[in-house]
């Protein structure tokens, strides 16, 4: 803040944490269908298609609050239908066994029949003083329209997660490449 306070006003500060086995706070393994770290670059980083912004990334952040009492009262079998995977084994359910608006159905975004992917790096958070508990969604994408397509599908299909969650904040950031940041620092970027 020593450097930033002159230019910024802090509205929220949220500390996320890693939950056991990398699970989301709703108890399910998060990130299974996201590309592995070694394959992440082509999904997260802008390429030759946009030479002015090459090696940058679109980072989208959303702070979600979950009604954990609602969720914890649901039987595991119903939670699994809502997420679309088995809770303990992480195996995917057959489509006919999922709710129609299961999260892993509603969040899918296809282009020309091909499923698109982004790099998802969610963290759980919880504030014992206020009891507010949720997920800080973080998604990095080479193309903003892919993340946006997932969000639109989730809203259009009333993703099950939305029945017990509120979306409290949302921001889209453009993360410049190191080269661009250096140009900005040197006053060479117009
Ligand atoms: C913030 C609350 C959220 C939680 C707790 C959550 C949790 C999960 C979990 C447990 C899975 C299944 C495992 C996996 O494949 O990663 C999943 C899948 C997925 N989520 Fe989320 N998610 C959240 C929000 C979002 C948002 C906002 C997006 C999109 C912008 C998103 C996009 C996806 C996608 C694309 C999949 C993979 C679907 C597939 O199987 O192909 N999620 N999420």
Coordinates of C-alpha atoms and ligand atoms in Angstrom, one line a residue:
X1 CA 0.0 0.0 0.0
X2 CA 3.0 2.3 0.5
X3 CA 3.2 2.6 -3.3
X4 CA -0.5 2.1 -4.2
X5 CA -2.4 4.2 -1.6
X6 CA -2.0 7.4 -3.6
X7 CA -3.8 5.8 -6.5
X8 CA -6.2 3.4 -4.9
X9 CA -9.0 3.1 -2.4
X10 CA -9.3 -0.3 -0.7
X11 CA -12.9 -1.5 -0.7
X12 CA -12.4 -5.1 0.3
X13 CA -9.6 -7.3 1.5
X14 CA -10.3 -11.1 1.5
X15 CA -7.9 -13.7 2.6
X16 CA -8.3 -17.0 0.8
X17 CA -6.8 -20.3 1.9
X18 CA -6.2 -23.8 0.5
X19 CA -8.8 -26.2 1.7
X20 CA -7.8 -29.9 2.2
X21 CA -6.9 -31.8 -1.0
X22 CA -7.5 -28.7 -3.0
X23 CA -11.2 -28.9 -2.5
X24 CA -13.6 -26.0 -2.9
X25 CA -15.3 -24.9 0.3
X26 CA -18.4 -26.8 -0.9
X27 CA -16.3 -30.0 -0.4
X28 CA -15.7 -31.0 -4.0
X29 CA -12.3 -31.2 -5.7
X30 CA -12.0 -28.1 -7.8
X31 CA -10.0 -27.8 -11.1
X32 CA -10.3 -31.4 -12.4
X33 CA -11.3 -30.4 -15.9
X34 CA -9.1 -27.3 -16.0
X35 CA -5.9 -27.7 -18.0
X36 CA -2.8 -28.9 -15.9
X37 CA -0.2 -26.2 -15.2
X38 CA 2.2 -27.5 -17.9
X39 CA -0.6 -27.1 -20.5
X40 CA -2.0 -23.9 -19.2
X41 CA -0.2 -21.3 -21.3
X42 CA -2.2 -21.6 -24.6
X43 CA -5.4 -21.2 -22.6
X44 CA -4.3 -18.4 -20.3
X45 CA -1.9 -16.2 -22.4
X46 CA -2.6 -14.1 -25.4
X47 CA -0.8 -15.2 -28.6
X48 CA 0.0 -13.9 -32.1
X49 CA -3.7 -13.2 -32.7
X50 CA -3.3 -9.9 -30.8
X51 CA 0.3 -8.7 -31.3
X52 CA -0.2 -5.5 -29.3
X53 CA -1.2 -7.4 -26.2
X54 CA 0.8 -10.6 -26.7
X55 CA 1.7 -12.6 -23.6
X56 CA -0.9 -10.7 -21.5
X57 CA -3.9 -12.4 -19.9
X58 CA -7.5 -11.5 -19.0
X59 CA -8.0 -12.2 -15.3
X60 CA -11.6 -12.3 -14.0
X61 CA -12.3 -12.3 -10.3
X62 CA -15.7 -12.8 -8.6
X63 CA -16.4 -13.0 -4.9
X64 CA -19.1 -15.5 -4.1
X65 CA -20.9 -16.0 -0.8
X66 CA -22.4 -19.5 -0.2
X67 CA -25.2 -20.3 2.2
X68 CA -23.2 -23.1 3.8
X69 CA -26.1 -24.1 6.1
X70 CA -28.3 -24.7 3.0
X71 CA -25.5 -26.7 1.3
X72 CA -24.5 -28.7 4.3
X73 CA -28.1 -29.8 4.9
X74 CA -28.2 -31.3 1.4
X75 CA -27.6 -35.1 1.2
X76 CA -24.2 -35.9 -0.4
X77 CA -26.2 -37.6 -3.3
X78 CA -28.0 -34.3 -4.0
X79 CA -24.8 -32.3 -3.8
X80 CA -23.2 -34.7 -6.3
X81 CA -26.1 -34.1 -8.7
X82 CA -25.7 -30.4 -8.3
X83 CA -22.0 -30.4 -9.1
X84 CA -22.0 -33.3 -11.6
X85 CA -19.3 -35.3 -9.9
X86 CA -18.9 -37.7 -7.0
X87 CA -17.8 -36.0 -3.9
X88 CA -15.1 -38.4 -2.6
X89 CA -13.8 -40.0 -5.7
X90 CA -14.2 -36.9 -8.0
X91 CA -15.6 -39.2 -10.7
X92 CA -18.0 -37.5 -13.2
X93 CA -21.6 -38.6 -13.1
X94 CA -23.4 -39.8 -16.2
X95 CA -25.4 -36.9 -17.7
X96 CA -28.7 -38.5 -16.9
X97 CA -27.7 -38.7 -13.2
X98 CA -26.9 -35.0 -12.9
X99 CA -29.4 -32.2 -12.3
X100 CA -30.1 -30.4 -15.6
X101 CA -28.5 -27.3 -14.1
X102 CA -25.5 -29.1 -12.6
X103 CA -22.5 -26.8 -12.3
X104 CA -20.3 -28.8 -14.7
X105 CA -23.1 -28.8 -17.3
X106 CA -24.1 -25.1 -17.0
X107 CA -20.6 -23.8 -16.9
X108 CA -19.5 -25.5 -20.2
X109 CA -18.9 -23.2 -23.1
X110 CA -18.4 -24.6 -26.6
X111 CA -17.3 -23.1 -29.9
X112 CA -17.8 -25.1 -33.1
X113 CA -18.7 -28.1 -31.0
X114 CA -15.5 -27.9 -29.0
X115 CA -15.4 -27.3 -25.3
X116 CA -13.4 -24.2 -24.4
X117 CA -11.2 -24.0 -21.3
X118 CA -9.8 -21.4 -19.0
X119 CA -7.3 -21.6 -16.1
X120 CA -9.4 -21.6 -12.9
X121 CA -7.7 -20.8 -9.6
X122 CA -10.5 -20.5 -7.1
X123 CA -9.8 -20.2 -3.4
X124 CA -12.1 -20.7 -0.4
X125 CA -12.4 -17.9 2.1
X126 CA -14.2 -17.6 5.4
X127 CA -14.5 -14.9 8.0
X128 CA -15.4 -16.3 11.4
X129 CA -16.4 -12.9 12.8
X130 CA -19.2 -12.3 10.2
X131 CA -19.8 -15.9 9.3
X132 CA -19.4 -15.0 5.6
X133 CA -18.0 -18.0 3.7
X134 CA -17.5 -18.5 0.1
X135 CA -15.4 -18.9 -3.0
X136 CA -13.1 -16.3 -4.5
X137 CA -13.3 -17.3 -8.2
X138 CA -10.2 -16.5 -10.2
X139 CA -10.0 -17.3 -13.9
X140 CA -7.3 -16.5 -16.4
X141 CA -8.1 -16.5 -20.1
X142 CA -6.4 -15.9 -23.4
X143 CA -9.8 -14.7 -24.7
X144 CA -12.2 -12.8 -22.5
X145 CA -15.2 -14.0 -24.5
X146 CA -14.5 -17.6 -23.3
X147 CA -14.9 -16.7 -19.6
X148 CA -17.8 -14.5 -20.4
X149 CA -19.5 -17.3 -22.4
X150 CA -19.2 -19.6 -19.3
X151 CA -20.7 -17.0 -17.1
X152 CA -23.6 -16.3 -19.5
X153 CA -24.3 -20.1 -19.7
X154 CA -24.3 -20.4 -15.9
X155 CA -26.8 -17.5 -15.6
X156 CA -29.0 -18.6 -18.5
X157 CA -29.2 -22.2 -17.2
X158 CA -29.6 -21.1 -13.5
X159 CA -26.5 -23.0 -12.5
X160 CA -27.3 -24.9 -9.3
X161 CA -24.5 -23.1 -7.4
X162 CA -26.6 -19.9 -7.8
X163 CA -29.5 -21.4 -5.7
X164 CA -27.4 -21.1 -2.5
X165 CA -24.9 -18.3 -3.5
X166 CA -24.7 -14.6 -4.0
X167 CA -22.1 -13.0 -6.3
X168 CA -20.8 -10.1 -4.2
X169 CA -18.2 -8.5 -6.5
X170 CA -16.7 -8.9 -9.9
X171 CA -13.8 -7.4 -11.8
X172 CA -12.1 -8.0 -15.1
X173 CA -8.4 -7.2 -15.2
X174 CA -6.0 -7.1 -18.1
X175 CA -2.6 -8.3 -17.0
X176 CA 0.1 -7.0 -19.3
X177 CA 3.2 -9.0 -20.2
X178 CA 6.4 -8.4 -18.4
X179 CA 7.7 -6.6 -21.6
X180 CA 4.7 -4.3 -21.7
X181 CA 5.1 -3.6 -18.0
X182 CA 8.7 -2.6 -18.6
X183 CA 7.7 -0.4 -21.4
X184 CA 5.1 1.3 -19.2
X185 CA 7.7 1.8 -16.4
X186 CA 10.1 3.3 -18.9
X187 CA 7.4 5.6 -20.3
X188 CA 7.6 4.0 -23.8
X189 CA 4.1 2.6 -24.0
X190 CA 1.5 4.7 -25.9
Ligands
LIG1 C1 -17.5 -19.5 -7.3 C2 -18.0 -20.6 -7.1 C3 -17.6 -21.9 -7.8 C4 -17.3 -23.1 -7.3 C5 -17.3 -23.5 -5.8 C6 -16.9 -23.9 -8.4 C7 -16.5 -25.3 -8.2 C8 -16.3 -26.1 -9.3 C9 -16.2 -27.6 -9.2 C10 -16.1 -28.3 -7.8 C11 -16.1 -28.1 -10.4 C12 -15.9 -29.6 -10.8 C13 -14.4 -30.0 -10.9 C14 -13.7 -29.3 -12.0 O1 -13.8 -29.7 -13.2 O2 -13.0 -28.3 -11.7 C15 -16.1 -27.0 -11.3 C16 -16.1 -27.1 -12.7 C17 -16.1 -26.1 -13.6 N1 -16.3 -24.7 -13.3 FE1 -16.7 -24.0 -11.4 N2 -17.0 -23.2 -9.6 C18 -17.4 -21.9 -9.3 C19 -17.6 -20.9 -10.2 C20 -17.3 -21.0 -11.5 C21 -17.4 -19.9 -12.4 C22 -17.7 -18.5 -12.0 C23 -17.0 -20.4 -13.7 C24 -16.9 -19.7 -15.0 C25 -16.6 -18.4 -15.2 C26 -16.7 -21.8 -13.5 C27 -16.4 -22.6 -14.5 C28 -16.2 -24.0 -14.4 C29 -15.9 -24.9 -15.5 C30 -15.7 -24.5 -17.0 C31 -15.9 -26.2 -15.0 C32 -15.6 -27.5 -15.8 C33 -16.8 -28.0 -16.4 C34 -16.5 -29.3 -17.1 O3 -16.6 -30.4 -16.5 O4 -16.2 -29.3 -18.3 N3 -16.9 -22.1 -12.2 N4 -16.3 -25.8 -10.6

